[in-house]
Coordinates of C-alpha atoms and ligand atoms in Angstrom, one line a residue:
M23 CA -35.9 22.0 -49.9
S24 CA -39.4 21.2 -48.5
G25 CA -41.5 24.3 -48.6
S26 CA -42.3 23.7 -44.8
T27 CA -40.3 26.7 -43.7
G28 CA -41.7 29.8 -42.3
T29 CA -41.0 29.0 -38.8
V30 CA -38.4 30.9 -36.9
P31 CA -34.9 29.5 -37.6
A32 CA -34.5 27.0 -34.9
V33 CA -31.4 25.0 -34.5
A34 CA -32.8 22.6 -32.2
L35 CA -34.3 20.4 -35.0
A36 CA -31.6 18.8 -37.0
L37 CA -31.4 19.9 -40.6
Y38 CA -31.7 16.1 -41.8
R39 CA -35.3 15.9 -39.9
K40 CA -36.1 19.6 -40.6
Y41 CA -35.8 19.3 -44.4
R42 CA -37.0 15.6 -44.6
P43 CA -38.6 15.2 -48.1
A44 CA -42.4 14.9 -48.0
T45 CA -42.9 13.4 -51.5
F46 CA -40.7 11.5 -54.0
S47 CA -40.0 14.7 -56.0
E48 CA -38.3 16.1 -53.0
V49 CA -36.1 13.2 -52.5
V50 CA -32.5 14.2 -53.6
G51 CA -30.2 12.1 -55.7
Q52 CA -32.0 9.1 -56.0
E53 CA -34.0 9.8 -59.2
H54 CA -33.1 6.0 -60.6
V55 CA -35.3 4.7 -57.7
T56 CA -37.9 7.7 -57.2
D57 CA -38.6 8.1 -60.9
P58 CA -39.9 4.2 -61.5
L59 CA -41.7 4.4 -58.1
R60 CA -43.5 7.6 -59.0
V61 CA -44.3 5.8 -62.5
A62 CA -45.7 2.7 -60.6
L63 CA -47.8 4.8 -58.3
S64 CA -49.2 7.0 -61.2
A65 CA -50.2 3.9 -63.0
G66 CA -51.5 2.3 -59.8
R67 CA -49.3 -0.7 -59.9
V68 CA -48.8 -1.5 -56.3
N69 CA -46.7 -4.3 -55.1
H70 CA -47.2 -6.1 -51.8
A71 CA -43.3 -6.1 -50.7
Y72 CA -40.5 -3.6 -51.6
L73 CA -36.9 -3.9 -50.5
F74 CA -35.1 -0.6 -50.3
S75 CA -31.3 -1.1 -50.0
G76 CA -28.3 1.1 -49.9
P77 CA -25.9 2.8 -47.6
R78 CA -26.9 4.5 -44.3
G79 CA -28.4 7.9 -44.5
C80 CA -29.3 7.8 -48.0
G81 CA -33.1 8.4 -47.7
K82 CA -34.4 4.7 -47.4
T83 CA -36.6 5.1 -44.4
S84 CA -37.6 8.6 -45.7
S85 CA -38.7 7.0 -48.9
A86 CA -40.6 4.3 -47.2
R87 CA -42.4 6.8 -45.3
I88 CA -43.1 8.8 -48.5
L89 CA -44.2 5.5 -50.2
A90 CA -46.7 4.7 -47.5
R91 CA -47.9 8.4 -47.7
S92 CA -48.5 8.1 -51.3
L93 CA -50.3 4.9 -51.1
N94 CA -52.6 6.1 -48.3
C95 CA -53.5 9.4 -49.6
V96 CA -57.2 9.9 -50.4
K97 CA -56.1 10.6 -53.7
G98 CA -53.6 7.5 -53.7
P99 CA -52.0 5.7 -55.0
T100 CA -50.4 8.8 -56.4
P101 CA -46.9 10.1 -56.9
D102 CA -48.0 13.6 -55.5
P103 CA -49.8 13.0 -52.1
C104 CA -52.6 15.8 -51.6
G105 CA -50.9 17.1 -48.3
E106 CA -54.3 17.8 -47.0
C107 CA -56.1 14.6 -46.1
N108 CA -55.7 13.2 -42.8
S109 CA -53.3 10.3 -43.7
C110 CA -51.2 12.8 -45.5
I111 CA -50.9 15.2 -42.5
G112 CA -50.3 12.4 -40.1
L113 CA -47.5 11.1 -42.4
A114 CA -46.0 14.3 -43.1
P115 CA -42.1 14.4 -42.4
N116 CA -42.8 15.8 -38.8
G117 CA -46.6 14.7 -38.5
T118 CA -47.9 12.5 -35.6
G119 CA -47.9 9.3 -37.7
S120 CA -50.8 7.0 -38.5
V121 CA -52.2 4.1 -36.9
D122 CA -52.0 2.1 -40.4
V123 CA -48.4 2.6 -40.9
V124 CA -46.3 0.6 -38.6
E125 CA -42.4 1.1 -38.3
L126 CA -40.3 -1.4 -36.7
D127 CA -36.7 -1.5 -36.1
A128 CA -35.6 -5.0 -36.6
A129 CA -32.4 -4.6 -34.7
S130 CA -34.5 -4.6 -31.6
H131 CA -37.4 -6.4 -32.9
G132 CA -36.1 -8.9 -35.2
G133 CA -36.9 -12.2 -33.3
V134 CA -39.2 -14.8 -34.2
E135 CA -41.8 -13.7 -31.6
D136 CA -41.9 -10.1 -32.9
A137 CA -42.3 -11.5 -36.4
R138 CA -45.2 -13.6 -35.3
D139 CA -46.7 -11.1 -33.6
L140 CA -46.3 -8.8 -36.6
R141 CA -47.8 -11.4 -38.8
D142 CA -51.1 -11.7 -36.8
K143 CA -51.5 -8.0 -36.7
A144 CA -51.0 -8.0 -40.6
F145 CA -54.4 -9.5 -41.0
Y146 CA -56.4 -6.9 -39.7
A147 CA -57.8 -4.6 -42.1
P148 CA -56.6 -0.8 -41.9
A149 CA -58.6 1.1 -39.6
E150 CA -58.6 4.4 -41.6
A151 CA -56.7 4.4 -44.7
K152 CA -56.5 1.9 -47.8
Y153 CA -53.4 -0.2 -46.9
R154 CA -51.7 -1.4 -43.7
V155 CA -48.0 -0.7 -44.4
F156 CA -45.3 -2.3 -42.2
I157 CA -41.9 -0.6 -42.5
I158 CA -39.2 -2.8 -41.4
D159 CA -36.0 -0.8 -40.9
E160 CA -32.6 -2.7 -40.6
A161 CA -34.4 -5.8 -42.2
H162 CA -31.0 -7.5 -42.3
M163 CA -31.2 -7.9 -38.6
V164 CA -34.4 -9.8 -38.8
T165 CA -33.5 -13.5 -37.8
T166 CA -33.9 -16.5 -40.3
Q167 CA -36.8 -18.0 -38.1
G168 CA -38.2 -14.2 -38.0
F169 CA -38.2 -14.3 -41.9
N170 CA -39.6 -17.9 -42.1
A171 CA -42.6 -16.6 -39.6
L172 CA -43.2 -13.9 -42.1
L173 CA -42.8 -15.8 -45.3
K174 CA -46.2 -17.2 -45.7
I175 CA -47.9 -13.6 -45.4
V176 CA -45.3 -12.1 -47.8
E177 CA -46.0 -15.0 -50.2
E178 CA -49.9 -14.8 -49.8
P179 CA -50.6 -11.2 -48.6
P180 CA -53.9 -10.0 -47.9
D181 CA -55.0 -7.3 -50.5
H182 CA -54.5 -4.2 -47.9
L183 CA -51.0 -5.4 -46.8
I184 CA -47.8 -3.7 -47.8
F185 CA -44.1 -4.6 -46.6
I186 CA -41.3 -2.3 -47.0
F187 CA -38.1 -3.6 -46.1
A188 CA -35.2 -1.2 -45.6
T189 CA -31.6 -2.4 -45.3
T190 CA -27.9 -1.6 -45.7
E191 CA -27.4 -5.3 -46.4
P192 CA -29.8 -6.7 -48.9
D193 CA -28.3 -10.0 -49.2
K194 CA -28.8 -10.8 -45.8
V195 CA -32.5 -10.9 -46.5
L196 CA -33.9 -14.4 -46.6
P197 CA -33.9 -15.1 -50.5
T198 CA -37.3 -16.4 -50.5
I199 CA -38.5 -13.0 -49.1
R200 CA -36.4 -11.0 -51.3
S201 CA -37.7 -12.8 -54.4
R202 CA -41.2 -11.5 -53.6
T203 CA -40.2 -7.9 -53.3
H204 CA -39.5 -5.1 -55.8
H205 CA -36.0 -4.2 -55.1
Y206 CA -34.9 -0.6 -55.4
P207 CA -31.3 0.1 -54.4
F208 CA -30.3 3.5 -53.1
R209 CA -27.0 5.0 -53.8
L210 CA -24.7 7.4 -52.1
I211 CA -25.5 11.0 -53.3
P212 CA -22.9 12.4 -55.7
P213 CA -21.2 15.8 -54.4
G214 CA -22.9 18.0 -56.9
V215 CA -26.2 16.9 -55.9
M216 CA -25.2 17.0 -52.4
R217 CA -24.2 20.6 -52.6
G218 CA -27.3 21.8 -54.1
L219 CA -29.4 20.2 -51.1
L220 CA -26.8 21.8 -48.5
E221 CA -27.1 25.3 -50.2
R222 CA -30.8 25.1 -50.2
N223 CA -30.9 24.0 -46.7
C224 CA -28.5 26.6 -45.3
A225 CA -30.3 29.3 -47.4
A226 CA -33.6 28.3 -45.8
E227 CA -32.0 28.6 -42.4
G228 CA -30.7 32.1 -43.3
V229 CA -27.2 31.4 -42.7
T230 CA -24.0 32.6 -44.8
V231 CA -21.7 29.6 -45.6
E232 CA -18.7 30.5 -47.6
P233 CA -18.7 28.5 -50.8
A234 CA -15.5 26.6 -50.0
V235 CA -17.1 25.2 -46.8
F236 CA -19.3 22.9 -48.9
P237 CA -16.8 20.7 -50.3
L238 CA -15.2 20.0 -46.9
V239 CA -18.8 19.2 -45.4
I240 CA -19.6 17.1 -48.3
R241 CA -16.3 15.0 -48.1
A242 CA -16.7 14.5 -44.3
G243 CA -20.4 13.2 -44.9
G244 CA -19.1 10.5 -47.4
G245 CA -22.2 10.5 -49.6
S246 CA -24.8 10.2 -46.8
A247 CA -27.4 12.8 -46.9
R248 CA -27.7 12.2 -43.1
D249 CA -24.1 12.3 -42.0
T250 CA -23.5 15.3 -44.3
Q251 CA -26.3 17.4 -42.8
S252 CA -25.1 16.4 -39.2
V253 CA -21.7 17.9 -40.0
M254 CA -23.4 20.9 -41.6
D255 CA -25.5 21.3 -38.2
Q256 CA -22.4 21.2 -36.0
L257 CA -20.9 24.0 -38.3
L258 CA -24.3 26.1 -38.2
A259 CA -24.3 25.6 -34.4
G260 CA -20.9 27.2 -34.0
A261 CA -21.6 30.0 -36.7
G262 CA -21.1 33.5 -35.5
P263 CA -22.8 36.7 -37.2
E264 CA -20.5 36.4 -40.1
G265 CA -21.9 32.8 -40.9
V266 CA -19.8 29.7 -41.5
T267 CA -16.3 30.7 -42.5
Y268 CA -13.6 28.4 -44.1
E269 CA -11.3 28.8 -41.3
R270 CA -13.8 27.7 -38.7
A271 CA -14.7 24.9 -41.0
I272 CA -11.0 23.7 -41.9
S273 CA -10.4 23.9 -37.9
L274 CA -13.3 21.4 -37.4
L275 CA -13.1 19.3 -40.5
G276 CA -9.6 19.6 -41.9
V277 CA -8.5 17.3 -39.2
T278 CA -10.5 14.1 -40.2
D279 CA -8.6 11.2 -41.2
A280 CA -9.4 11.4 -44.9
A281 CA -8.7 15.0 -45.3
L282 CA -5.3 14.8 -43.6
I283 CA -4.3 11.9 -45.6
N284 CA -5.3 13.7 -48.8
D285 CA -3.6 16.8 -47.9
V286 CA -0.3 14.7 -47.3
V287 CA -0.4 12.9 -50.4
D288 CA -1.3 15.9 -52.7
G289 CA 1.5 17.5 -50.9
L290 CA 3.9 14.7 -51.7
A291 CA 2.6 14.9 -55.5
A292 CA 3.3 18.4 -55.7
G293 CA 6.7 18.3 -54.0
D294 CA 5.3 20.8 -51.5
G295 CA 7.1 20.3 -48.3
A296 CA 5.3 23.1 -46.5
S297 CA 2.1 21.7 -46.9
V298 CA 3.2 18.3 -45.9
F299 CA 4.8 19.4 -42.5
S300 CA 1.9 21.8 -41.8
T301 CA -0.5 18.7 -42.1
I302 CA 1.7 16.8 -39.7
D303 CA 1.4 19.8 -37.3
R304 CA -2.4 19.9 -37.5
L305 CA -2.8 16.3 -37.0
V306 CA -0.7 16.4 -33.9
E307 CA -2.6 19.5 -32.7
A308 CA -5.7 17.6 -33.2
G309 CA -4.6 14.9 -31.2
H310 CA -4.3 12.4 -33.8
D311 CA -1.7 9.3 -33.1
P312 CA 1.2 9.9 -35.7
R313 CA 1.5 6.1 -35.8
R314 CA -1.9 5.5 -36.6
F315 CA -1.5 8.3 -39.3
A316 CA 1.5 6.4 -40.8
S317 CA -0.4 3.3 -40.8
D318 CA -3.3 5.0 -42.8
L319 CA -0.8 6.7 -44.9
L320 CA 0.4 3.1 -45.8
D321 CA -3.1 1.9 -46.5
R322 CA -3.6 4.8 -48.9
L323 CA -0.4 4.1 -50.7
R324 CA -1.2 0.7 -51.1
D325 CA -4.4 1.8 -52.8
L326 CA -2.6 4.0 -55.1
V327 CA 0.0 1.3 -56.1
L328 CA -2.9 -0.9 -56.9
L329 CA -4.5 2.1 -58.9
C330 CA -1.4 2.5 -60.7
A331 CA -1.2 -1.3 -61.8
V332 CA -5.1 -1.8 -62.1
P333 CA -6.9 1.3 -63.3
D334 CA -10.2 -0.2 -62.7
A335 CA -9.3 -1.5 -59.4
G336 CA -12.4 0.3 -58.0
D337 CA -14.7 -1.6 -60.1
R338 CA -13.2 -4.6 -59.3
N339 CA -13.4 -4.1 -55.6
L340 CA -9.8 -4.2 -55.0
V341 CA -10.0 -0.5 -53.7
S342 CA -13.1 0.4 -52.0
A343 CA -13.8 4.0 -52.0
P344 CA -16.8 6.3 -52.8
A345 CA -16.8 7.3 -56.5
D346 CA -15.4 10.9 -55.9
E347 CA -12.7 9.7 -53.5
L348 CA -11.6 7.1 -56.2
A349 CA -11.4 9.8 -58.8
T350 CA -9.2 11.9 -56.4
M351 CA -7.2 8.8 -56.0
S352 CA -6.9 7.8 -59.4
A353 CA -5.6 11.2 -60.1
Q354 CA -3.0 11.0 -57.1
A355 CA -1.8 7.6 -58.5
E356 CA -1.4 8.9 -62.0
R357 CA 0.5 12.2 -60.8
I358 CA 2.8 10.3 -58.5
G359 CA 3.6 7.1 -60.4
P360 CA 4.3 3.6 -59.3
A361 CA 8.0 3.7 -58.6
T362 CA 7.7 6.8 -56.5
L363 CA 4.6 5.2 -54.8
T364 CA 6.3 2.0 -54.2
R365 CA 9.3 3.8 -52.6
Y366 CA 6.8 5.9 -50.4
A367 CA 5.3 2.7 -49.2
E368 CA 8.7 1.2 -48.2
I369 CA 9.6 4.3 -46.4
V370 CA 6.3 4.3 -44.6
H371 CA 6.5 0.7 -43.8
A372 CA 10.0 1.0 -42.5
G373 CA 8.9 4.0 -40.5
L374 CA 6.1 2.3 -38.9
V375 CA 8.5 -0.4 -37.5
E376 CA 10.8 2.2 -36.1
M377 CA 7.9 3.9 -34.5
R378 CA 7.0 1.0 -32.4
G379 CA 7.6 2.0 -28.9
A380 CA 9.4 5.3 -30.0
T381 CA 9.0 8.1 -27.7
A382 CA 9.0 10.9 -30.3
P383 CA 6.6 9.4 -33.1
R384 CA 6.1 12.8 -34.4
L385 CA 9.6 13.4 -35.2
L386 CA 9.9 9.9 -36.9
L387 CA 6.7 10.8 -39.1
E388 CA 8.4 14.1 -40.0
L389 CA 11.6 12.3 -40.9
L390 CA 9.9 9.7 -43.0
C391 CA 8.0 12.4 -44.9
S392 CA 11.3 14.3 -45.6
R393 CA 12.7 11.0 -46.9
M394 CA 9.7 10.7 -49.3
L395 CA 10.2 14.3 -50.5
L396 CA 13.6 14.0 -51.2
P397 CA 14.8 11.0 -53.4
S398 CA 18.1 12.8 -54.1
V399 CA 19.4 12.2 -50.6
S400 CA 19.2 8.7 -51.0
Q401 CA 21.4 6.2 -52.8
S402 CA 19.0 3.4 -52.8
E403 CA 17.7 1.8 -55.8
A404 CA 14.2 2.9 -55.0
A405 CA 15.1 6.4 -54.7
L406 CA 16.9 6.1 -58.1
L407 CA 13.7 4.7 -59.6
Q408 CA 11.7 7.6 -58.3
R409 CA 14.1 10.0 -59.5
L410 CA 14.3 8.0 -62.9
E411 CA 10.5 8.1 -63.2
Q412 CA 10.4 12.0 -62.5
L413 CA 12.6 12.4 -65.2
E414 CA 10.6 10.1 -67.5
R415 CA 7.5 11.9 -66.7
R416 CA 9.0 15.2 -68.3
P417 CA 9.3 14.7 -71.8
P418 CA 12.9 14.4 -73.1
A419 CA 14.4 17.7 -74.5
T420 CA 15.4 16.1 -77.5
I421 CA 11.9 15.8 -78.8
A422 CA 12.2 19.6 -79.2
Q423 CA 14.1 19.3 -82.3
G424 CA 11.5 19.3 -85.1
G425 CA 8.5 19.7 -82.6
D426 CA 7.7 23.1 -81.1
P427 CA 9.9 25.7 -82.4
A428 CA 8.9 28.0 -79.6
T429 CA 10.6 25.5 -77.2
P430 CA 13.9 27.3 -76.0
A431 CA 15.7 24.0 -75.1
P432 CA 18.6 23.6 -77.8
P433 CA 18.5 20.5 -79.8
G434 CA 20.7 17.8 -78.1
A435 CA 20.6 19.3 -74.7
P436 CA 21.4 16.6 -72.2
V437 CA 18.3 15.1 -71.0
F438 CA 19.5 14.4 -67.5
T439 CA 20.2 17.6 -66.0
R440 CA 19.4 18.4 -62.6
R441 CA 15.9 19.1 -61.9
S442 CA 16.5 22.8 -61.0
Q443 CA 18.1 23.3 -64.2
Q444 CA 15.9 21.4 -66.1
P445 CA 15.0 23.1 -69.7
T446 CA 11.4 23.3 -70.7
A447 CA 10.6 20.5 -72.8
A448 CA 8.3 19.6 -75.7
P449 CA 4.8 17.8 -75.6
P450 CA 4.6 14.3 -74.8
V451 CA 2.4 13.6 -77.6
A452 CA 4.5 15.2 -80.3
A453 CA 6.9 12.4 -79.6
A454 CA 5.6 10.5 -82.3
P455 CA 8.2 8.4 -84.2
V456 CA 11.3 10.3 -83.5
A457 CA 11.2 10.4 -79.8
A458 CA 9.6 7.1 -79.5
A459 CA 12.9 5.4 -79.5
P460 CA 14.7 7.2 -76.5
V461 CA 11.6 7.0 -74.4
A462 CA 11.2 3.5 -74.9
A463 CA 14.6 2.8 -74.4
V464 CA 14.7 4.5 -71.0
A465 CA 11.4 3.1 -70.1
A466 CA 12.4 -0.3 -70.8
A467 CA 15.1 -0.8 -68.3
P468 CA 13.2 -0.5 -65.0
V469 CA 10.3 -2.8 -64.9
V470 CA 8.0 -0.8 -62.7
A471 CA 8.7 2.6 -64.2
A472 CA 7.7 1.4 -67.7
V473 CA 4.1 1.1 -66.6
A474 CA 4.1 4.7 -65.7
T475 CA 5.5 6.4 -68.7
P476 CA 2.8 8.6 -70.0
P477 CA 4.1 9.5 -73.4
A478 CA 4.3 5.8 -74.4
P479 CA 1.7 4.6 -76.6
A480 CA 0.8 1.8 -74.2
P481 CA -2.6 2.1 -72.4
V482 CA -2.3 5.0 -69.9
P483 CA -3.7 3.8 -66.4
A484 CA -6.0 6.9 -66.3
A485 CA -9.5 6.9 -65.3
A486 CA -9.9 10.6 -66.2
P487 CA -11.0 11.3 -69.8
V488 CA -7.6 12.3 -70.5
P489 CA -5.8 10.8 -73.5
A490 CA -8.0 11.9 -76.5
P491 CA -8.3 15.7 -76.0
A492 CA -4.7 16.0 -74.8
A493 CA -3.3 13.8 -77.7
V494 CA -5.2 16.3 -80.0
Q495 CA -4.1 19.7 -78.8
P496 CA -0.4 20.0 -78.7
P497 CA 0.1 19.5 -82.4
V498 CA -2.3 22.5 -83.1
A499 CA 0.3 24.7 -81.6
Q500 CA 2.9 23.8 -84.2
P501 CA 1.5 25.5 -87.2
S502 CA 0.3 28.5 -85.3
A503 CA 3.8 28.7 -83.7
P504 CA 4.9 32.1 -84.5
V505 CA 1.8 33.6 -83.3
V506 CA 1.6 31.5 -80.1
A507 CA 5.2 31.9 -79.6
A508 CA 4.5 35.5 -78.3
A509 CA 3.7 34.5 -74.9
P510 CA 6.4 31.9 -74.5
A511 CA 9.1 33.9 -76.1
A512 CA 8.8 36.3 -73.0
P513 CA 12.0 35.8 -70.8
L514 CA 12.1 32.4 -69.3
V515 CA 12.5 33.4 -65.7
A516 CA 12.7 30.7 -63.2
A517 CA 10.0 31.3 -60.8
E518 CA 10.6 30.8 -57.1
P519 CA 9.9 27.2 -55.5
S520 CA 6.5 26.8 -54.4
T521 CA 6.0 28.4 -51.3
P522 CA 2.3 28.4 -50.5
V523 CA 1.2 31.8 -48.9
T524 CA -1.7 31.6 -46.7
T525 CA -4.3 34.3 -47.4
G526 CA -7.6 34.5 -46.0
G527 CA -7.5 30.7 -45.2
M528 CA -6.7 29.9 -48.8
D529 CA -3.5 28.3 -49.5
A530 CA -2.4 25.8 -52.4
M531 CA -3.4 23.1 -49.9
A532 CA -6.9 24.6 -49.7
V533 CA -7.3 24.7 -53.5
R534 CA -5.8 21.2 -53.8
R535 CA -8.6 19.9 -51.6
I536 CA -11.1 21.3 -53.9
W537 CA -9.3 19.8 -57.1
S538 CA -11.9 17.2 -58.1
E539 CA -14.9 19.8 -57.7
L540 CA -12.8 22.4 -59.6
L541 CA -12.4 19.7 -62.5
A542 CA -16.0 19.0 -62.7
A543 CA -16.8 22.8 -62.8
V544 CA -14.1 23.5 -65.6
R545 CA -15.6 20.4 -67.4
S546 CA -19.0 22.2 -67.7
T547 CA -17.6 25.0 -69.6
S548 CA -14.6 23.5 -71.5
R549 CA -13.9 20.0 -71.7
S550 CA -10.7 20.5 -73.6
T551 CA -9.4 22.9 -70.7
E552 CA -10.4 20.1 -68.3
A553 CA -8.5 17.5 -70.1
M554 CA -5.2 19.8 -70.2
L555 CA -5.5 20.0 -66.5
T556 CA -4.8 16.5 -66.1
N557 CA -1.2 16.1 -64.6
A558 CA -1.4 19.8 -63.8
M559 CA -1.1 20.6 -60.1
V560 CA -1.7 23.8 -57.9
S561 CA 1.7 25.0 -57.2
E562 CA 0.9 28.3 -55.2
V563 CA -1.8 30.6 -54.0
D564 CA -1.1 34.0 -53.4
G565 CA -4.2 36.1 -52.5
N566 CA -6.5 35.5 -55.3
V567 CA -3.9 34.6 -57.9
V568 CA -3.5 30.6 -58.2
T569 CA -0.8 29.3 -59.8
I570 CA -1.1 26.0 -61.7
A571 CA 2.0 24.1 -62.8
H572 CA 2.0 21.5 -65.6
T573 CA 4.7 19.0 -66.3
S574 CA 4.6 19.7 -69.9
A575 CA 5.8 23.0 -71.1
P576 CA 3.7 23.2 -74.3
L577 CA 0.6 22.1 -72.4
A578 CA 1.5 24.9 -69.6
R579 CA 1.8 27.5 -72.4
R580 CA -1.6 26.3 -73.8
L581 CA -3.3 26.4 -70.3
A582 CA -1.9 30.0 -70.0
E583 CA -3.9 31.2 -72.9
A584 CA -6.7 33.5 -71.7
R585 CA -9.7 31.4 -72.6
N586 CA -8.3 28.5 -70.3
T587 CA -7.2 30.7 -67.4
E588 CA -10.6 32.3 -67.6
A589 CA -12.4 28.8 -67.7
I590 CA -10.3 27.9 -64.6
A591 CA -10.9 31.2 -62.7
T592 CA -14.6 31.0 -63.3
A593 CA -14.6 27.4 -62.0
L594 CA -12.6 28.5 -59.1
A595 CA -15.4 31.3 -58.5
T596 CA -18.1 28.7 -58.9
V597 CA -16.5 26.2 -56.2
L598 CA -15.0 28.6 -53.8
G599 CA -16.9 32.0 -54.5
G600 CA -14.9 35.1 -54.9
T601 CA -12.9 36.4 -57.9
W602 CA -9.8 34.6 -59.0
Q603 CA -6.8 35.0 -61.3
V604 CA -5.1 31.9 -62.7
R605 CA -1.4 31.7 -63.8
C606 CA -0.1 28.6 -65.5
I607 CA 3.5 27.8 -65.5
H608 CA 5.6 24.9 -66.3
G609 CA 6.9 22.9 -63.4
T610 CA 7.4 19.4 -61.9
P611 CA 6.6 18.2 -58.4
G612 CA 9.3 19.7 -56.1
A613 CA 11.1 21.3 -58.9
T614 CA 11.7 24.6 -59.7
S615 CA 9.1 26.0 -62.0
Q616 CA 9.9 27.6 -65.4
A617 CA 8.6 29.4 -68.3
T618 CA 6.3 31.7 -66.4
T619 CA 3.5 33.0 -68.5
P620 CA 1.2 35.0 -66.5
A621 CA -2.6 35.2 -67.7
Ligands
LIG709 ZN1 -53.5 13.2 -49.0

């Protein structure tokens, strides 16, 4: 990122320190803060106190140093410090510092004595530069008496004095101090921006990193530039001549709590027992406690149930997670449905009780996962609700009557067939007046399930930009049916149940892990393709062929059209590197897929 390379690639210095920004234009992902600061600097509007707040590792302290550097440059205040004067050299990211810029860690120097001492020093004029700048890190650790000691000087500062308070908890800064500051809230860095940063830094290090590694690292870093780069550091340190490979990264990062939970939930959503049980194997191998995992899983299920009931639970702080994680969770919630989630939660809760003091917790964890995967083996009401929900999520075959002529389901075919024999069905949206009645009738009975019925005209609990485009497309298929019918008219072979094949480290689970990145990449080329991918899931990866299953047959057919599969393949190449082929089929979680339409 900074141009200060040119040294021998040394691993000794951490990436985060080595590529620390030297000017505001180099600060990544905080433009909402750095842009107005640059404007203020170029206009010469300088305040005596600043408050930089935000999560850890997002660039608050770096930005405070940059602000000091921008103020004290001989050409300052300027948004672009010259980099040549004494002050600029001293305050450069790895410079020796400046006598006029004092950094204090309030965690160790937050008492009243320290504050008085600081106050006394602050009156002295700067030795060399224009301003004396005090950067007070962890400002929430300053005691109330400490803040009170500073109050006077912050209220009536001498002209040369600047305070920059950096804190993760701005509400703990004394309000009378806070009101004197210009408050700049820093944020977690979005995945796309973070990826750019990592790619630049790894390129500057001259290390090859397989593209699929980045999403893993970014997720592990949780939006903090510092944490993310520490994770990358660790991978770089262990990199062989071939660079950082996906296998190497997954063996280290695939076993973090969040990654394992996501893998299991995605596996459950896709009805992919192989990935669920291999995840349990990995978590035990990595030394995680099955009991703690089950309890974390229960927490996640609770969040998903809440997201079903309250789609904006994230905004209401009912569910707390970073934005990208929240998007992943919303997609999971929508894919699985409230009745199923509730049953999962009940099973895990009961399992947790059984696990207490059990000698074989792994076995119990596996048993409860198999119970979640197979609602048909249970006679319980919850299991019946789950099966009903899965049926409802498949549009009733009767809709086919006047709807899509390409649909092979005979009119009047029984709606409730076994999943494995389920005929292809018509679009949920084409359901208009004819189908509305049967759907509503079924949905009305179980209270919980009614919430989840996607075809119902009621507000769909979706965070993704789903409804509009999806609602528009299927009817288009009708007039052009004879043409479109060419592809679907191909013999409807029942594909094998999804059996993820591991090839080169990339299996269905690996592609599911990058699903949200994939959607973002698809969106950049085709919003309609992205919309159609809602309720779709990765069912299989064989070599470089990715099979995507959609619950709606007509949408699966549209997705199978070349321009859509090409858009998805391009997006896969963007996120994972390499070249990919995409097939789209009709299929539901755990069910046998149908209507194979290769791209
Ligand atoms: Zn300068």
